Amino acid sequence: MPDEQESLFAAVDALLEEAAQDPLPHPDERKRLREAAGLSQDQIAKALSVRRETVTSWETGRTAPRAPKRAAYARLLEGLSTLHPDPTVNAVNAPASKQPAPARPPAPAPPTVNAVNAPASKQPAPAQPSAPSAPPTVNAVNAVNAPAPARTAVAARPVPVEGNGPLVVLDGTDKAHAARGLLLPLPPKARTDLPTLIAWALGPDADLRSPRLHRNGKDGDPLLVLTPAAAEALGLPPTLEDRRTLRLPDDHPTLKLLAKAKWQLTRRGFGPWPRIYRPATPTTGRQCVQLAVLPWGALDARAWGEHTAELPAPELAALLTTYAARVLTPRGSTAVSGLELMTALRPPTRAARNPETNTWESAPVAGSLTRAVDPAPPEAPDEHPVVAALYPRAHQRTPDQVLDEEAYDWIRDPQLLTDAECARAHAVGIDVNMAFAAAANRLPVGIGPAVHTRSPRFDPKTPGCWLADLSSLELDPRLPSPFTPNGHPPTGPAWYATPTLAYAQELGHPVHVTEAWLRPDHGPYLDAWYTRLRDAYMATMADLGVTSALPEPEFLAAMAELQEHPDPVLKPVLSAIKSTVKGGIGKLRERPQGAAYRPGEPWPALERPTWRPDIRAAVISTARVNMHRKMNKLAAAGLHPIAVLSDCAVYLSDGPSPLDFLPRTPEGKPLPGGFRLGVSPGMVKHEGTQSLLWAVEMLDQGLNPARHIKGHDAAADGE
């Protein structure tokens, strides 16, 4: 009995000691404070002498810091909470409760601050409440630990927003549909008069707010989404007659009305995504409103889903608000939003006080892209003035003159199929989740201009492009070459991005560089971008019932169920998030547009600090290398793909599931370094299954089975 009593006393003493430790805010608040300060997990990990994964665990609540790290971490969070207070959360020093939220409350609960991480409810939210929602509550932390819901009844969770949210959807009536199902009354003339509507959107009655994502950034502009009925009521045509420029003509009555009210348009004019503003003054500050004109194709079906623009206004408001809260208030296509997100997370300038004049001035933000820089000649597309100055217009550049870092499009020679492979009944495709986003994680990219160097020693830590000859490296012909997009081995000297050459070195090839364009000023510019999009993707997948905790068979079943029963709100959000990744990376090398363009002339995109083809090349190079590294691991186990398209690989299998061919260790675990099934970025999902005969016929015709493994062209899905 005394031993038992001493054991109980020791357990109680341990609890008392834990309770006496430095208090920490809820994990959600820890993450909010870090992001509000513009800090990365790597920075905090370095300051506290821990691994980045440890900081991730602290921010997700999986683990808690122990002394002496706990005191330092608590001190950091306390200081950040002073700099970045959140009036909607009063739980900085309240420990997270472990009690699960009630499965079915007796009355509809008000929206909660931490609802992003709350589990999906089986009961759909009312589409149109009779009264405005109650203010956000602060007791939502318990929802984090609630039991996982059934995947068969997925409902959109409310997302935390400020005020009435960042946007409204207008349907031609005298009310606007906002976040949480709110109906906001419009002023008498706002339904038919655009200047009145804009003034209302910027005023306190609308209370449309979109907080900045970085302390040195800007608050987002209100977004007004116009359905066909709303566009008609405002005097806008059902379609744009000018299909070349996709904008209203300058003499349209709507533009005259805006000019009379002293509103201006940006250079892209009044098209599907017009931005209307007045120049900022010391008294008025920033005045800007973004419009999305749905009948003009503002929501591209390839990014948002085929019927998203036709959703009822309340559902569309919920969909777009979810995307805005998790990613960014849309400012154009998903590609434009992806690029804008980079700038929002890493603004180019900050306010700094000049000690000599004691006045505030604009100063650059360390680690951000602060000015437009010319590309190195190999990095520039054919239309660029840099290329026009070096080569005649009709000149076709060779690999030793141009950097060609693109995604895979490769098929295996059908003559290389073995008898054992031809005995397998199925062709199974696996697709890497968020491949470009995963490639951007921790990737050092150039911040400043390129510097030309002759015969440098290769440094895998320095971003840039390098001229080297990799043609002597012998590779397995049953695998695509990791050095070219078409998978064919290089035949001579060519330009490569740093990740490609680093992988050649990893494979044991001696790398000898003839010349290079290097960027000594570099850093992990895309880290915050990756983190926000990863979190948005994971939260949306969790809403859809697919979490990282699912075992592999259940994960495959959940994904199959998701394809059979798509969610009308969350599935478009997921599609838009993935399109934001791919489109944002592609926008880094935006090509000239319009029939009036002449090769060799500069185009508007070149004026952006974010026009950076070198960063795009580094991301795609890393994604392709990551793909080859995993395929190489499977090849060592005797498995070779028959086709690869970007982030999708097709293997021959005895069964129709990825589980039928993905190799395992003797302990039954996935092969280390190979493809792993799961929801996280960088892991893979089942893309589709076809018969062996179908796959062989595709190869014989020179077509890529990976493009059609779903049963249709992957390009139809925006892939």
XYZ file of C-alpha atoms in Angstrom:
719
model
C 0.000 0.000 0.000
C 2.744 2.582 0.792
C 4.381 1.899 -2.603
C 1.056 2.442 -4.362
C 0.465 5.681 -2.440
C 3.956 6.951 -3.302
C 3.290 6.152 -6.974
C 0.031 8.121 -6.877
C 1.721 11.055 -5.142
C 4.479 11.024 -7.782
C 1.894 11.111 -10.557
C 0.126 14.058 -8.903
C 3.428 15.881 -8.413
C 4.152 15.410 -12.125
C 0.790 16.958 -13.003
C 1.433 19.894 -10.671
C 4.865 20.397 -12.199
C 3.357 20.357 -15.702
C 0.659 22.841 -14.686
C 3.291 25.166 -13.239
C 5.205 25.332 -16.498
C 5.156 28.409 -18.653
C 1.659 28.739 -20.161
C 1.375 28.444 -23.921
C -1.376 29.586 -26.250
C -3.475 27.092 -28.160
C -1.629 25.514 -31.132
C -3.800 27.440 -33.603
C -2.780 30.694 -31.917
C 0.903 29.709 -31.988
C 0.706 29.341 -35.746
C -1.276 32.576 -36.148
C 1.282 34.557 -34.188
C 4.176 33.177 -36.212
C 2.479 33.918 -39.535
C 1.388 37.374 -38.370
C 5.036 38.159 -37.641
C 6.114 36.839 -41.053
C 8.376 34.211 -39.496
C 8.982 30.775 -40.956
C 9.119 27.557 -38.970
C 12.773 27.257 -39.959
C 13.567 30.621 -38.360
C 11.925 29.648 -35.079
C 13.573 26.229 -35.156
C 16.979 27.829 -35.652
C 16.436 30.332 -32.835
C 15.371 27.588 -30.397
C 17.941 25.016 -31.623
C 15.331 22.444 -32.605
C 14.286 20.800 -35.869
C 11.626 22.381 -38.085
C 9.484 19.274 -37.660
C 9.490 19.948 -33.923
C 8.008 23.410 -34.458
C 5.399 21.855 -36.749
C 4.452 19.407 -33.996
C 4.112 22.253 -31.490
C 1.856 24.193 -33.866
C -0.380 21.218 -34.563
C -0.602 20.183 -30.924
C 0.922 16.744 -31.480
C 3.649 17.492 -28.942
C 4.387 20.194 -26.390
C 7.785 21.796 -25.753
C 9.657 20.826 -22.613
C 12.066 22.791 -20.467
C 14.231 24.657 -21.229
C 12.802 25.150 -24.730
C 9.307 25.716 -23.351
C 10.234 28.881 -21.466
C 11.966 30.361 -24.511
C 9.071 29.429 -26.793
C 6.559 30.913 -24.353
C 8.602 34.119 -24.199
C 8.608 34.352 -27.998
C 4.851 33.816 -28.252
C 4.174 36.312 -25.490
C 6.210 38.940 -27.328
C 4.480 38.180 -30.625
C 1.051 38.387 -28.989
C 1.933 41.891 -27.810
C 2.959 42.909 -31.328
C 0.095 41.138 -33.090
C -2.939 40.932 -30.792
C -6.019 39.143 -32.069
C -9.197 40.679 -30.655
C -11.251 37.643 -31.661
C -9.174 35.194 -29.646
C -8.810 35.531 -25.889
C -7.093 32.275 -25.225
C -3.388 33.072 -25.325
C -2.780 31.731 -21.854
C -5.568 29.167 -21.755
C -4.442 25.574 -22.102
C -6.106 23.596 -24.846
C -9.003 21.503 -23.619
C -9.014 17.842 -24.487
C -12.747 17.378 -24.162
C -14.360 16.541 -27.509
C -17.017 18.853 -28.873
C -20.583 17.581 -28.612
C -21.562 15.602 -31.689
C -24.914 17.317 -32.113
C -25.587 20.514 -30.137
C -29.181 21.320 -29.196
C -29.149 24.536 -31.231
C -27.136 25.833 -34.191
C -23.802 26.988 -32.803
C -22.320 30.353 -33.780
C -19.254 30.342 -36.040
C -16.027 29.657 -34.232
C -12.631 31.258 -34.519
C -10.726 28.000 -34.780
C -13.178 26.294 -37.074
C -10.602 25.671 -39.792
C -9.329 22.716 -37.830
C -12.737 21.566 -36.598
C -14.090 18.264 -37.965
C -16.739 18.285 -40.643
C -20.281 18.068 -39.300
C -22.770 15.569 -40.638
C -25.512 18.183 -40.585
C -25.408 20.736 -43.420
C -25.410 24.357 -42.329
C -28.600 26.316 -43.079
C -28.240 28.039 -46.434
C -29.872 31.270 -45.276
C -30.267 32.041 -41.562
C -33.094 34.292 -40.515
C -30.822 36.607 -38.550
C -27.146 37.588 -38.659
C -24.844 35.114 -37.010
C -23.665 35.694 -33.480
C -20.129 36.997 -32.924
C -17.361 34.412 -33.116
C -16.829 32.434 -29.928
C -13.509 31.598 -28.311
C -14.295 28.113 -27.029
C -13.757 26.357 -30.328
C -10.414 24.857 -29.342
C -12.213 21.741 -28.123
C -13.367 20.999 -31.660
C -9.806 20.144 -32.689
C -9.887 16.894 -30.762
C -13.428 15.882 -31.696
C -13.925 12.430 -33.231
C -13.416 12.160 -36.986
C -16.691 12.283 -38.912
C -17.954 9.684 -41.326
C -16.772 10.334 -44.861
C -20.217 9.744 -46.314
C -21.686 12.991 -44.966
C -19.177 15.755 -45.492
C -20.227 19.329 -44.862
C -18.290 22.537 -45.243
C -17.019 23.896 -41.941
C -17.286 27.591 -41.176
C -14.030 29.466 -41.656
C -12.764 32.321 -39.487
C -13.326 35.717 -41.094
C -13.178 39.306 -39.912
C -16.255 41.490 -40.077
C -18.657 40.152 -42.676
C -15.881 38.444 -44.569
C -13.749 39.429 -47.548
C -16.416 39.222 -50.254
C -20.083 39.219 -51.201
C -21.995 37.555 -54.022
C -24.632 39.726 -55.708
C -27.605 38.089 -57.418
C -29.492 41.134 -58.702
C -31.650 41.569 -55.590
C -31.401 44.259 -52.914
C -29.289 42.012 -50.673
C -25.737 40.693 -50.866
C -24.701 37.176 -49.801
C -21.700 37.188 -47.456
C -19.816 34.713 -45.271
C -21.641 32.410 -42.835
C -24.876 32.777 -44.809
C -25.291 36.445 -43.930
C -27.598 38.619 -46.039
C -26.444 42.231 -46.167
C -28.950 44.905 -47.278
C -27.783 47.118 -50.134
C -28.390 50.881 -50.379
C -31.349 51.801 -52.628
C -29.264 52.612 -55.730
C -26.483 50.043 -55.243
C -28.288 47.295 -57.180
C -28.221 49.345 -60.408
C -25.471 51.919 -59.863
C -21.880 50.672 -59.773
C -20.300 53.739 -58.064
C -22.868 53.483 -55.272
C -22.158 49.758 -54.914
C -18.402 50.400 -54.706
C -18.840 53.084 -52.067
C -20.996 50.710 -50.017
C -18.420 47.894 -50.310
C -15.731 50.174 -48.868
C -17.935 51.508 -46.073
C -18.725 50.350 -42.536
C -22.149 48.960 -43.446
C -20.636 46.270 -45.640
C -17.740 45.652 -43.213
C -15.864 43.571 -45.795
C -12.404 42.868 -44.437
C -9.470 40.765 -45.558
C -6.526 41.039 -43.145
C -2.969 41.231 -44.412
C -0.925 38.045 -44.452
C 2.333 39.780 -43.485
C 2.936 42.652 -41.100
C 4.503 44.684 -43.920
C 1.776 43.862 -46.420
C -1.572 45.436 -47.220
C -5.089 44.491 -46.204
C -6.973 42.773 -49.006
C -9.515 44.608 -51.112
C -13.240 43.739 -50.930
C -14.393 41.380 -53.671
C -17.799 41.819 -55.328
C -18.905 38.729 -57.254
C -21.483 39.537 -59.931
C -23.832 36.796 -61.089
C -25.508 37.206 -64.515
C -28.557 38.825 -62.868
C -26.377 41.292 -60.938
C -24.312 42.137 -64.023
C -27.474 42.790 -66.018
C -28.920 45.032 -63.283
C -25.693 47.081 -63.337
C -25.920 47.585 -67.100
C -23.166 45.169 -68.092
C -23.550 43.063 -71.258
C -24.036 39.289 -70.932
C -20.849 38.646 -72.924
C -17.782 40.629 -73.939
C -17.878 41.408 -77.630
C -14.131 42.015 -77.800
C -12.893 38.444 -77.474
C -9.272 39.432 -78.109
C -8.744 41.800 -75.196
C -11.690 40.574 -73.053
C -12.588 44.037 -71.810
C -15.345 46.602 -72.163
C -14.796 49.258 -74.834
C -13.669 52.629 -73.534
C -16.929 54.305 -74.573
C -19.192 51.956 -72.584
C -21.660 53.818 -70.299
C -20.387 51.936 -67.236
C -16.863 53.276 -67.740
C -18.181 56.798 -68.239
C -20.163 56.455 -65.005
C -17.044 55.344 -63.100
C -14.953 58.172 -64.562
C -17.611 60.709 -63.574
C -17.413 59.439 -59.980
C -13.573 59.744 -60.179
C -12.926 55.987 -60.090
C -10.076 54.537 -62.146
C -9.257 51.154 -63.653
C -5.939 49.343 -63.680
C -4.127 48.779 -66.955
C -6.003 45.549 -67.681
C -9.272 47.500 -67.985
C -12.813 46.338 -67.243
C -12.759 42.615 -67.958
C -13.752 39.483 -66.023
C -11.639 40.645 -63.031
C -11.639 44.478 -63.034
C -9.912 46.340 -60.208
C -11.456 49.744 -59.499
C -9.635 52.287 -57.333
C -8.924 55.869 -56.404
C -5.333 57.004 -55.818
C -4.470 56.894 -52.114
C -4.204 60.177 -50.223
C -3.160 60.935 -46.615
C -6.808 61.505 -45.694
C -8.598 58.739 -47.612
C -5.921 56.039 -47.654
C -6.326 53.013 -49.917
C -9.625 52.747 -51.808
C -9.862 49.737 -54.072
C -12.510 47.132 -54.936
C -12.127 43.934 -56.959
C -14.969 42.633 -59.135
C -15.506 39.126 -60.507
C -17.973 39.078 -63.418
C -19.216 35.488 -63.625
C -20.990 35.657 -67.010
C -17.667 36.720 -68.537
C -15.884 33.599 -67.278
C -14.249 34.942 -64.126
C -14.272 31.453 -62.569
C -12.466 29.267 -65.097
C -14.083 25.828 -65.184
C -10.642 24.168 -65.464
C -9.641 25.615 -62.103
C -12.931 25.908 -60.197
C -15.016 23.098 -61.651
C -17.477 22.964 -64.494
C -20.598 24.234 -62.737
C -19.161 26.335 -59.907
C -20.179 29.662 -61.455
C -23.775 28.394 -61.597
C -24.058 27.620 -57.869
C -26.701 29.451 -55.820
C -25.361 32.680 -54.335
C -25.177 31.414 -50.696
C -23.139 28.331 -51.715
C -20.897 30.390 -53.965
C -20.262 32.860 -51.138
C -19.339 29.970 -48.815
C -17.040 28.450 -51.450
C -15.168 31.649 -52.272
C -14.945 32.693 -48.612
C -13.366 29.332 -47.753
C -10.771 29.819 -50.489
C -10.179 33.423 -49.378
C -9.688 32.448 -45.727
C -7.347 29.580 -46.496
C -5.458 30.985 -49.476
C -6.215 34.556 -50.533
C -9.188 36.624 -51.609
C -9.285 35.905 -55.358
C -7.756 38.715 -57.410
C -8.050 37.149 -60.831
C -7.493 33.677 -62.197
C -6.031 31.089 -59.840
C -2.680 31.701 -61.569
C -2.903 35.413 -60.758
C -3.943 34.599 -57.189
C -0.984 32.234 -56.850
C 1.384 34.996 -57.852
C -0.373 37.592 -55.682
C -0.095 35.205 -52.736
C 3.695 35.206 -53.080
C 3.753 38.998 -52.799
C 1.198 39.054 -49.973
C 3.322 36.650 -47.913
C 6.630 38.338 -48.775
C 5.946 42.031 -49.495
C 8.742 43.815 -51.345
C 8.882 46.885 -49.077
C 8.300 47.999 -45.499
C 8.015 51.288 -43.692
C 11.305 52.375 -42.084
C 12.184 55.555 -40.223
C 15.089 57.549 -41.644
C 17.278 58.472 -38.653
C 18.616 61.556 -40.425
C 15.294 63.118 -41.439
C 13.134 61.365 -38.801
C 10.595 60.583 -41.529
C 9.106 57.290 -42.669
C 10.447 55.887 -45.936
C 10.011 52.761 -48.008
C 12.708 50.138 -47.433
C 13.182 46.664 -48.948
C 12.126 43.554 -47.035
C 14.961 41.064 -46.675
C 14.320 37.850 -48.574
C 11.634 39.362 -50.826
C 11.700 40.081 -54.541
C 11.985 43.857 -54.501
C 12.603 44.789 -58.139
C 12.351 43.402 -61.639
C 15.578 41.851 -62.927
C 16.544 40.638 -66.375
C 16.811 36.890 -66.835
C 20.043 35.244 -67.815
C 20.054 34.623 -71.594
C 19.528 30.839 -71.232
C 16.579 31.436 -68.868
C 14.742 33.897 -71.138
C 11.915 32.683 -73.396
C 12.319 33.135 -77.146
C 10.250 36.352 -77.206
C 12.384 38.182 -74.651
C 14.470 41.211 -75.726
C 17.587 39.530 -74.266
C 17.181 36.678 -76.774
C 16.338 39.033 -79.638
C 19.617 40.851 -79.037
C 21.632 37.612 -79.315
C 19.970 35.601 -82.085
C 18.109 36.220 -85.355
C 14.326 36.022 -85.088
C 14.034 32.653 -86.860
C 16.875 31.056 -84.878
C 15.991 27.833 -83.062
C 18.041 27.691 -79.877
C 19.870 24.463 -79.066
C 20.271 22.858 -75.596
C 23.589 24.645 -75.090
C 21.798 27.969 -75.642
C 18.572 27.623 -73.665
C 17.543 26.232 -70.279
C 14.861 23.572 -70.809
C 13.597 22.618 -67.354
C 10.075 21.321 -67.921
C 7.897 18.555 -66.495
C 8.128 14.972 -67.733
C 6.323 13.707 -70.849
C 7.902 10.303 -71.479
C 6.870 6.838 -72.631
C 8.957 3.691 -72.618
C 9.869 1.981 -75.854
C 7.376 -0.928 -76.023
C 10.230 -3.157 -77.256
C 11.725 -2.872 -73.766
C 8.711 -4.484 -72.083
C 9.714 -7.784 -70.476
C 7.738 -11.039 -70.601
C 7.040 -10.731 -66.892
C 5.603 -7.232 -67.368
C 3.449 -8.363 -70.278
C 1.976 -11.073 -68.052
C 0.504 -8.429 -65.742
C -3.135 -7.588 -66.323
C -3.350 -3.926 -65.359
C -1.756 -0.538 -65.937
C -2.049 1.518 -62.744
C -1.360 5.244 -62.509
C -0.181 6.981 -59.344
C -0.110 10.761 -59.028
C 2.013 12.887 -56.670
C -0.041 15.246 -54.513
C 0.829 18.926 -54.929
C 4.100 18.009 -56.639
C 5.145 21.578 -57.491
C 4.252 22.806 -54.014
C 6.301 20.032 -52.423
C 9.197 20.949 -54.707
C 9.007 24.585 -53.555
C 9.398 23.618 -49.896
C 12.826 24.694 -48.538
C 14.018 25.398 -52.066
C 16.709 28.122 -52.235
C 15.993 30.414 -55.177
C 17.625 33.565 -56.472
C 16.564 36.888 -54.973
C 18.733 39.250 -57.001
C 20.118 39.368 -60.545
C 22.229 36.677 -62.182
C 26.020 36.939 -62.354
C 27.897 35.373 -65.266
C 30.866 33.155 -64.352
C 33.353 31.195 -66.470
C 34.383 27.649 -65.479
C 33.019 27.791 -61.922
C 33.145 24.925 -59.501
C 29.650 23.471 -59.135
C 27.975 24.357 -55.853
C 24.651 22.544 -55.222
C 23.644 25.266 -52.735
C 23.849 28.156 -55.206
C 20.767 28.765 -57.383
C 21.359 29.435 -61.046
C 21.817 27.717 -64.383
C 24.950 25.856 -65.431
C 26.337 24.691 -68.776
C 27.554 21.094 -68.437
C 27.752 17.857 -70.419
C 25.849 14.937 -68.859
C 25.712 12.778 -71.992
C 28.294 10.287 -70.714
C 26.220 9.150 -67.733
C 24.772 5.697 -68.443
C 21.157 5.312 -67.379
C 18.614 2.489 -67.361
C 16.589 2.835 -70.626
C 13.528 1.559 -68.757
C 13.562 4.819 -66.793
C 13.304 8.336 -68.181
C 16.457 10.393 -68.052
C 16.291 12.798 -65.094
C 17.978 15.507 -67.160
C 15.455 16.116 -69.956
C 11.679 16.673 -70.057
C 11.157 14.061 -72.788
C 13.173 11.519 -70.817
C 15.690 10.967 -73.626
C 19.363 11.064 -72.568
C 21.171 14.328 -73.338
C 23.440 14.227 -76.370
C 25.875 16.994 -75.473
C 26.379 20.148 -73.412
C 23.184 21.748 -72.123
C 22.029 24.283 -69.554
C 20.666 22.887 -66.288
C 19.157 24.377 -63.144
C 20.998 23.709 -59.901
C 18.680 20.883 -58.660
C 19.224 18.883 -61.867
C 23.013 19.074 -61.675
C 22.931 18.335 -57.947
C 21.017 15.137 -58.727
C 23.567 14.173 -61.387
C 26.213 14.542 -58.708
C 24.074 12.450 -56.358
C 23.992 9.687 -58.996
C 27.787 9.681 -59.017
C 28.407 11.717 -62.154
C 31.393 14.105 -62.017
C 30.013 17.548 -62.853
C 32.272 19.854 -64.861
C 30.769 23.267 -65.631
C 31.873 25.379 -68.591
C 30.016 28.558 -67.601
C 27.148 29.576 -65.356
C 24.693 32.328 -64.481
C 24.527 32.304 -60.686
C 22.536 34.175 -58.084
C 24.682 34.662 -54.976
C 21.808 36.520 -53.284
C 19.321 33.747 -52.594
C 16.933 32.367 -49.999
C 13.809 30.221 -49.408
C 11.453 32.763 -50.997
C 8.636 30.233 -51.538
C 8.622 28.694 -48.055
C 5.703 30.732 -46.681
C 3.843 30.261 -49.979
C 4.235 26.508 -49.742
C 3.188 26.412 -46.097
C -0.022 28.362 -46.652
C -1.058 26.328 -49.689
C -0.157 23.058 -47.980
C -2.265 23.979 -44.964
C -5.141 25.046 -47.226
C -4.941 21.767 -49.120
C -4.729 19.606 -46.001
C -7.593 21.434 -44.258
C -9.823 21.063 -47.314
C -8.965 17.386 -47.705
C -9.766 16.885 -44.015
C -13.132 18.565 -44.602
C -13.703 16.042 -47.364
C -12.958 13.181 -44.974
C -9.406 12.414 -46.137
C -6.805 12.849 -43.412
C -3.183 11.845 -42.902
C -4.262 9.431 -40.156
C -6.044 7.082 -42.573
C -4.363 3.726 -43.247
C -3.523 3.133 -46.905
C -6.592 0.982 -47.790
C -8.932 3.486 -46.126
C -7.166 6.352 -47.854
C -7.740 4.741 -51.256
C -11.380 4.077 -50.365
C -11.889 7.660 -49.225
C -10.382 9.043 -52.427
C -12.539 6.742 -54.566
C -15.622 7.805 -52.641
C -14.676 11.436 -53.141
C -14.573 10.927 -56.906
C -17.970 9.243 -56.944
C -19.680 11.810 -54.689
C -18.020 15.170 -55.262
C -18.846 17.967 -52.827
C -20.325 21.013 -54.638
C -18.526 23.493 -52.366
C -15.347 21.882 -51.053
C -14.327 20.032 -54.222
C -14.106 23.293 -56.219
C -12.061 24.811 -53.376
C -9.665 21.856 -53.566
C -9.421 22.157 -57.341
C -8.737 25.893 -57.058
C -5.996 25.347 -54.470
C -4.191 22.890 -56.744
C -4.614 25.229 -59.714
C -3.218 28.072 -57.608
C -0.017 26.083 -57.136
C 0.480 25.159 -60.781
C -0.761 28.474 -62.128
C 1.346 30.502 -59.727
C 4.515 28.654 -60.722
C 3.642 29.016 -64.402
C 2.965 32.730 -63.994
C 6.589 33.236 -62.951
C 7.395 32.996 -66.668
C 4.310 34.618 -68.187
C 4.630 34.843 -71.963
C 3.417 37.823 -74.034
C -0.278 37.858 -74.919
C -2.308 39.558 -77.620
C -2.183 39.601 -81.407
C -0.495 43.016 -81.427
C 2.670 41.737 -79.755
C 5.890 41.609 -81.786
C 8.799 39.293 -80.797
C 11.690 41.130 -79.200
C 9.488 43.793 -77.620
C 9.056 43.913 -73.821
C 5.632 43.050 -72.425
C 3.960 44.250 -69.196
C 4.731 41.128 -67.137
C 8.460 41.888 -67.350
C 7.919 44.890 -65.063
C 6.978 42.636 -62.136
C 9.558 41.605 -59.538
C 7.807 38.220 -59.642
C 8.550 37.644 -63.326
C 11.253 35.106 -62.574
C 11.685 32.227 -65.048
C 14.699 31.054 -63.041
C 12.512 30.343 -59.995
C 10.005 28.484 -62.145
C 12.822 26.403 -63.632
C 14.189 25.556 -60.173
C 10.781 24.363 -58.947
C 10.083 22.224 -62.017
C 13.619 20.831 -61.958
C 13.184 19.845 -58.310
C 9.797 18.234 -58.982
C 11.212 16.200 -61.867
C 14.249 15.129 -59.841
C 12.019 14.135 -56.906
C 9.960 12.024 -59.306
C 13.017 10.278 -60.745
C 14.518 9.643 -57.319
C 11.398 7.724 -56.262
C 11.198 5.840 -59.570
C 14.845 4.902 -59.166
C 14.088 3.396 -55.754
C 11.319 1.284 -57.263
C 13.590 0.276 -60.135
C 16.045 -1.132 -57.600
C 13.168 -3.319 -56.419
C 12.469 -4.487 -59.996
C 9.654 -2.096 -60.943
C 9.913 0.258 -63.900
C 7.285 2.711 -65.195
C 5.939 2.510 -68.719
C 4.980 6.197 -68.883
C 5.362 9.438 -66.948
C 3.494 12.705 -67.409
C 4.521 15.502 -65.039
C 3.656 14.074 -61.614
C 1.857 10.900 -62.779
C 3.633 7.565 -63.345
C 2.071 4.410 -64.801
C 3.212 0.938 -63.728
C 2.107 -2.521 -64.849
C 0.531 -4.534 -62.048
C -1.091 -7.875 -61.325
C -3.965 -6.105 -59.576
C -5.914 -2.878 -60.163
C -4.752 -1.066 -57.022
C -1.475 0.699 -56.201
C -1.261 -1.628 -53.212
C -0.887 -4.491 -55.691
C 2.481 -3.303 -56.998
C 4.060 -0.735 -54.627
C 6.938 -2.595 -52.935
C 7.118 -3.139 -49.167
C 9.857 -3.885 -46.699
C 9.981 -7.280 -44.957
C 8.169 -5.582 -42.060
C 5.316 -4.640 -44.399
C 6.102 -0.936 -44.513
C 6.371 1.179 -47.703
C 9.753 1.045 -49.402
C 11.912 3.870 -47.964
C 12.496 6.588 -50.515
C 9.840 5.261 -52.882
C 6.266 6.311 -53.571
C 4.027 6.319 -50.499
C 0.248 6.435 -50.495
C -1.221 9.287 -48.495
C -2.781 12.721 -48.592
C 0.230 14.902 -47.754
C 2.068 16.864 -50.469
C 4.729 14.661 -52.033
C 2.816 11.444 -51.316
C 0.750 9.742 -54.014
C -2.837 8.821 -54.739
C -4.436 6.414 -57.211
C -4.835 8.198 -60.548
C -6.574 5.447 -62.524
C -6.399 1.889 -63.825
C -6.696 0.485 -67.340
C -5.977 -2.877 -68.922
C -2.562 -4.047 -70.097
C -3.836 -4.269 -73.693
C -5.034 -0.654 -73.541
C -1.640 0.536 -72.266
C 0.346 -1.390 -74.890
C -1.837 -0.011 -77.680
C -1.214 3.504 -76.401
C 2.549 2.910 -76.401
C 2.441 1.455 -79.918
C 0.653 4.595 -81.126
C 3.221 6.851 -79.465
C 0.629 8.181 -76.986
C 1.258 8.682 -73.295
C -0.859 6.340 -71.124
C -0.324 8.639 -68.135
C -2.301 11.347 -69.927
C -5.318 9.099 -70.408
C -5.125 6.717 -67.426
C -8.231 8.333 -65.887
C -10.227 7.439 -68.979
C -9.951 10.927 -70.473
C -7.282 13.492 -71.295
C -5.730 14.807 -68.082
C -5.561 18.256 -69.689
C -9.356 18.413 -69.370
C -8.829 18.601 -65.595
C -6.331 21.408 -65.940
C -3.395 19.054 -65.340
